[in-house]
Amino acid sequence: MTDTAIAHGPPVAARRRGDGWTATALLTPATIFVAVSLFAPLAILFRYSLNEFVPAKKLMVEALTVANYVKFFTDPFYTSILLTTVKIAVLVTAVCLVVGFPLAYVVARTQSRWKHLLIILIVLPLFVGNSVRAAGWMVVFGTKGFVNTTLMWLGVIDKPLEIMFTEKAVIIGIIAVNLPFMVLSLQSVIESIDRAVEEAAFSLGAPPATMFRRVLWPLAMPGILAGTILTFILAMNAYATPFLLGGPLFKMMAPLVYNQFTQQTNWPFGGAIAFVLMSVTLGLTLAANLILQRRARS
């Protein structure tokens, strides 16, 4: 080996192999932990969903049957709950995107010294649990809550509005929970887009709407995808907000799963509902991503 080779150290290929082994060694413990803690419970739950349930004795009997899944999809009561959950999740995601994009743009483009304060104000609601925030909305939407009291004091209404235990209350509550995730996802991506790109579009005569549609929207697509995925998944799996603001008569999938496991003690059917919820969430998320990516390329 020459003095030059000794001075420069091992070959580049050997160094790359060494870096690869080092990265693998660092990633392996976390990967194993995540895989075991995530997939092992899912595998057990899926096995439970194939068992039978004896209502008289409230016992789970080992079996290999898809009767629980057939029961879910053949009963209009359960399919209507699934459709309601999907409808609310789509609506919440759309509202969060429409409302959150302008806010994220302002935060990303502002040069004010109060920018960090704005980000803190966006993140601050995340320090409060969903149950506490839902309880706060109950105070606002109640028969003698802030909204009804204010409207009656102003003479706008003669009797209290029925806001609590309605679908509207649930939608507003979930939007309030999910909006910060959308804004943070968009803000980080918009901040990385060079402002000169927008100025170039304006200098070429593009109006603001065209600049947004042809320049800003495609470049912000990674943040849009991340925000919509996160918001949609959280809305599909919301529990505390629909349970507290929707009341016992309003049903969504997550409270339904909880009810099957705790009150009905029907673990097989509860497991089947959980897997239906997870499959529909993942399927719709992947489909929406493909549609948005194709439109962004066209």
XYZ file of C-alpha atoms in Angstrom:
298
model
C 0.000 0.000 0.000
C 1.409 3.369 -0.974
C 1.891 6.292 1.357
C -0.851 8.184 -0.525
C -3.405 5.439 0.104
C -2.451 5.324 3.793
C -2.807 9.083 4.072
C -6.227 9.149 2.470
C -7.548 6.237 4.541
C -9.736 3.330 3.311
C -11.394 3.416 -0.129
C -14.660 5.300 -0.645
C -16.634 2.074 -1.185
C -15.403 0.682 2.133
C -16.322 3.885 3.955
C -19.820 3.798 2.428
C -20.283 0.186 3.528
C -19.174 1.166 7.014
C -21.639 4.073 7.103
C -24.398 1.744 5.916
C -23.715 -0.743 8.699
C -23.619 2.089 11.241
C -26.999 3.436 10.062
C -28.475 -0.065 10.173
C -27.198 -0.612 13.703
C -28.738 2.688 14.831
C -32.104 2.042 13.173
C -32.527 -1.606 14.122
C -33.495 -1.221 17.840
C -36.123 1.435 17.143
C -37.468 -0.506 14.150
C -37.814 -3.700 16.187
C -39.512 -1.859 19.038
C -42.005 -0.111 16.735
C -42.718 -3.312 14.810
C -43.323 -5.380 17.937
C -45.373 -2.734 19.770
C -47.484 -1.960 16.672
C -47.916 -5.165 14.712
C -48.106 -7.641 17.592
C -51.247 -6.066 19.140
C -52.776 -5.704 15.670
C -52.146 -9.365 14.936
C -53.773 -10.380 18.228
C -56.734 -8.085 17.583
C -57.181 -9.477 14.075
C -57.172 -12.995 15.493
C -59.849 -11.982 17.999
C -61.965 -10.539 15.185
C -62.196 -14.019 13.655
C -63.553 -15.566 16.850
C -67.185 -16.075 17.821
C -69.096 -14.438 20.660
C -71.740 -16.060 22.848
C -74.117 -13.267 23.957
C -75.830 -15.346 26.664
C -72.582 -16.008 28.500
C -70.694 -12.998 27.130
C -67.797 -15.259 26.240
C -65.427 -15.302 23.283
C -65.071 -18.690 21.622
C -62.112 -19.534 19.424
C -63.040 -19.942 15.765
C -62.042 -18.945 12.249
C -65.013 -17.069 10.825
C -65.696 -13.810 9.014
C -69.175 -13.581 10.520
C -68.262 -10.410 12.432
C -67.257 -8.619 9.238
C -70.379 -9.876 7.451
C -72.492 -8.630 10.347
C -70.974 -5.177 10.090
C -71.431 -4.729 6.340
C -74.921 -6.255 6.221
C -76.373 -4.174 9.044
C -77.482 -0.669 7.918
C -76.959 0.628 11.444
C -73.212 0.003 11.355
C -72.694 0.986 7.720
C -74.473 4.298 8.370
C -72.057 4.971 11.246
C -69.128 4.290 8.907
C -70.538 6.642 6.265
C -71.141 9.334 8.885
C -67.557 8.999 10.097
C -66.152 9.262 6.558
C -68.375 12.248 5.771
C -67.307 14.126 8.886
C -63.622 13.292 8.347
C -63.702 14.531 4.733
C -65.539 17.718 5.711
C -63.188 18.418 8.607
C -60.133 17.863 6.384
C -61.482 20.187 3.688
C -62.316 22.957 6.174
C -58.934 22.643 7.887
C -57.185 22.930 4.507
C -59.218 25.961 3.386
C -58.888 27.752 6.724
C -55.364 26.610 7.538
C -53.643 27.453 4.241
C -54.010 31.266 4.521
C -52.942 31.176 8.168
C -49.932 28.985 7.365
C -48.983 31.291 4.488
C -49.111 34.390 6.686
C -47.017 32.737 9.399
C -44.481 31.425 6.858
C -44.069 34.740 5.024
C -44.197 37.188 7.908
C -40.972 38.964 8.817
C -42.321 40.234 12.114
C -40.421 39.686 15.316
C -43.663 38.208 16.698
C -43.485 35.245 14.330
C -42.374 32.866 17.073
C -45.282 34.064 19.196
C -47.692 33.241 16.366
C -46.259 29.723 16.122
C -46.569 29.293 19.882
C -50.213 30.384 19.735
C -50.846 27.749 17.046
C -49.110 25.020 19.043
C -50.573 26.055 22.408
C -53.928 24.206 21.986
C -52.004 20.956 21.555
C -50.903 21.210 25.188
C -54.536 20.709 26.244
C -56.098 17.269 25.987
C -58.981 16.580 23.650
C -61.310 15.825 26.552
C -60.580 19.177 28.188
C -61.151 21.041 24.927
C -64.381 19.148 24.326
C -65.522 20.093 27.813
C -64.774 23.719 26.977
C -66.924 23.491 23.845
C -69.712 22.018 25.997
C -69.633 25.191 28.062
C -69.760 27.304 24.893
C -72.500 25.313 23.121
C -74.712 24.473 26.112
C -78.287 25.662 26.482
C -77.062 28.282 28.935
C -73.638 28.497 27.354
C -71.773 31.459 25.960
C -73.272 31.345 22.449
C -76.917 31.069 23.493
C -76.547 33.535 26.344
C -74.925 36.127 24.084
C -77.456 35.713 21.269
C -80.397 35.964 23.668
C -78.869 39.011 25.363
C -78.514 40.689 21.947
C -82.114 39.794 21.103
C -81.165 37.693 18.084
C -83.018 34.602 19.344
C -85.946 34.064 21.714
C -85.049 30.574 22.891
C -81.739 28.688 23.118
C -80.423 27.000 19.997
C -79.887 23.243 19.986
C -76.147 23.110 19.353
C -74.967 20.491 21.819
C -75.323 16.813 20.898
C -75.533 17.588 17.186
C -73.346 16.808 14.201
C -72.426 20.487 13.857
C -70.995 20.590 17.365
C -68.906 17.488 16.650
C -67.566 18.950 13.391
C -66.605 22.249 15.042
C -64.923 20.413 17.911
C -62.878 18.137 15.635
C -61.857 21.082 13.432
C -60.573 22.906 16.503
C -58.525 19.844 17.460
C -57.058 19.144 14.006
C -56.467 22.662 12.646
C -53.052 23.166 14.329
C -51.717 19.980 12.696
C -52.746 21.241 9.266
C -51.260 24.702 9.818
C -47.934 23.358 11.090
C -47.637 20.903 8.186
C -48.287 23.639 5.628
C -46.227 26.338 7.321
C -43.010 24.337 7.320
C -43.306 23.581 3.587
C -44.384 27.079 2.496
C -41.486 28.543 4.447
C -39.057 26.490 2.343
C -40.477 27.847 -0.955
C -38.354 30.695 -2.283
C -40.322 33.941 -2.329
C -38.576 34.834 -5.604
C -40.652 32.160 -7.360
C -43.862 33.973 -6.464
C -42.392 37.346 -7.403
C -41.315 35.923 -10.773
C -44.877 34.772 -11.460
C -46.215 38.243 -10.629
C -43.565 39.920 -12.798
C -44.692 37.765 -15.746
C -48.239 39.107 -15.358
C -49.856 36.267 -13.423
C -52.733 37.400 -11.163
C -52.766 36.139 -7.546
C -55.226 33.343 -8.308
C -53.102 32.036 -11.181
C -49.924 32.280 -9.117
C -51.585 30.281 -6.362
C -52.921 27.624 -8.725
C -49.873 27.227 -10.972
C -46.999 27.978 -8.573
C -47.764 27.960 -4.859
C -50.201 25.033 -4.769
C -47.928 22.549 -6.632
C -44.846 23.549 -4.644
C -46.762 23.255 -1.356
C -48.118 19.811 -2.286
C -45.867 17.896 0.189
C -47.284 19.958 3.046
C -50.823 19.614 1.701
C -50.467 15.846 1.536
C -48.956 15.634 5.007
C -51.602 17.906 6.527
C -54.558 16.218 4.863
C -53.315 12.739 5.777
C -52.773 13.680 9.404
C -56.051 15.575 9.702
C -58.100 12.877 7.990
C -56.665 10.067 10.114
C -57.235 12.014 13.332
C -60.809 12.844 12.314
C -61.604 9.241 11.376
C -60.349 8.018 14.753
C -61.717 10.845 16.928
C -63.174 9.571 20.194
C -63.412 12.167 22.964
C -64.933 14.937 20.838
C -67.825 12.937 19.286
C -68.444 11.163 22.577
C -68.764 14.390 24.608
C -70.188 16.791 22.018
C -72.310 14.280 20.112
C -73.936 12.606 23.077
C -75.122 9.001 23.362
C -77.314 9.137 20.252
C -74.613 10.392 17.889
C -72.378 7.562 16.685
C -68.939 7.493 15.109
C -66.593 4.574 14.611
C -64.136 5.134 17.478
C -66.826 5.401 20.208
C -68.507 2.366 18.628
C -65.305 0.328 19.002
C -64.958 1.455 22.616
C -68.569 0.516 23.326
C -68.104 -3.000 21.949
C -65.017 -3.647 24.047
C -66.152 -2.128 27.350
C -69.945 -2.163 27.578
C -70.891 -5.054 25.287
C -67.669 -7.003 26.026
C -67.926 -8.301 22.449
C -64.234 -8.415 21.627
C -64.576 -10.286 18.316
C -67.024 -7.760 16.877
C -65.084 -4.859 18.367
C -61.916 -6.152 16.716
C -63.731 -6.456 13.384
C -64.998 -2.870 13.645
C -61.491 -1.662 14.514
C -60.029 -3.363 11.440
C -62.796 -2.012 9.218
C -62.022 1.485 10.505
C -58.296 1.045 9.952
C -58.737 -0.426 6.459
C -61.143 2.298 5.306
C -58.891 5.020 6.717
C -55.779 3.672 4.983
C -57.628 2.994 1.724
C -59.167 6.449 1.464
C -55.876 8.077 2.460
C -53.954 6.266 -0.281
C -56.644 7.013 -2.865
C -56.685 10.718 -1.983
C -52.888 10.898 -2.169
C -52.841 9.348 -5.636
C -55.518 11.750 -6.875
C -53.743 14.824 -5.480
C -50.371 13.757 -6.863
C -51.800 13.131 -10.337
C -53.498 16.526 -10.366
C -50.305 18.189 -9.217
C -48.373 16.626 -12.108
C -50.964 17.557 -14.723
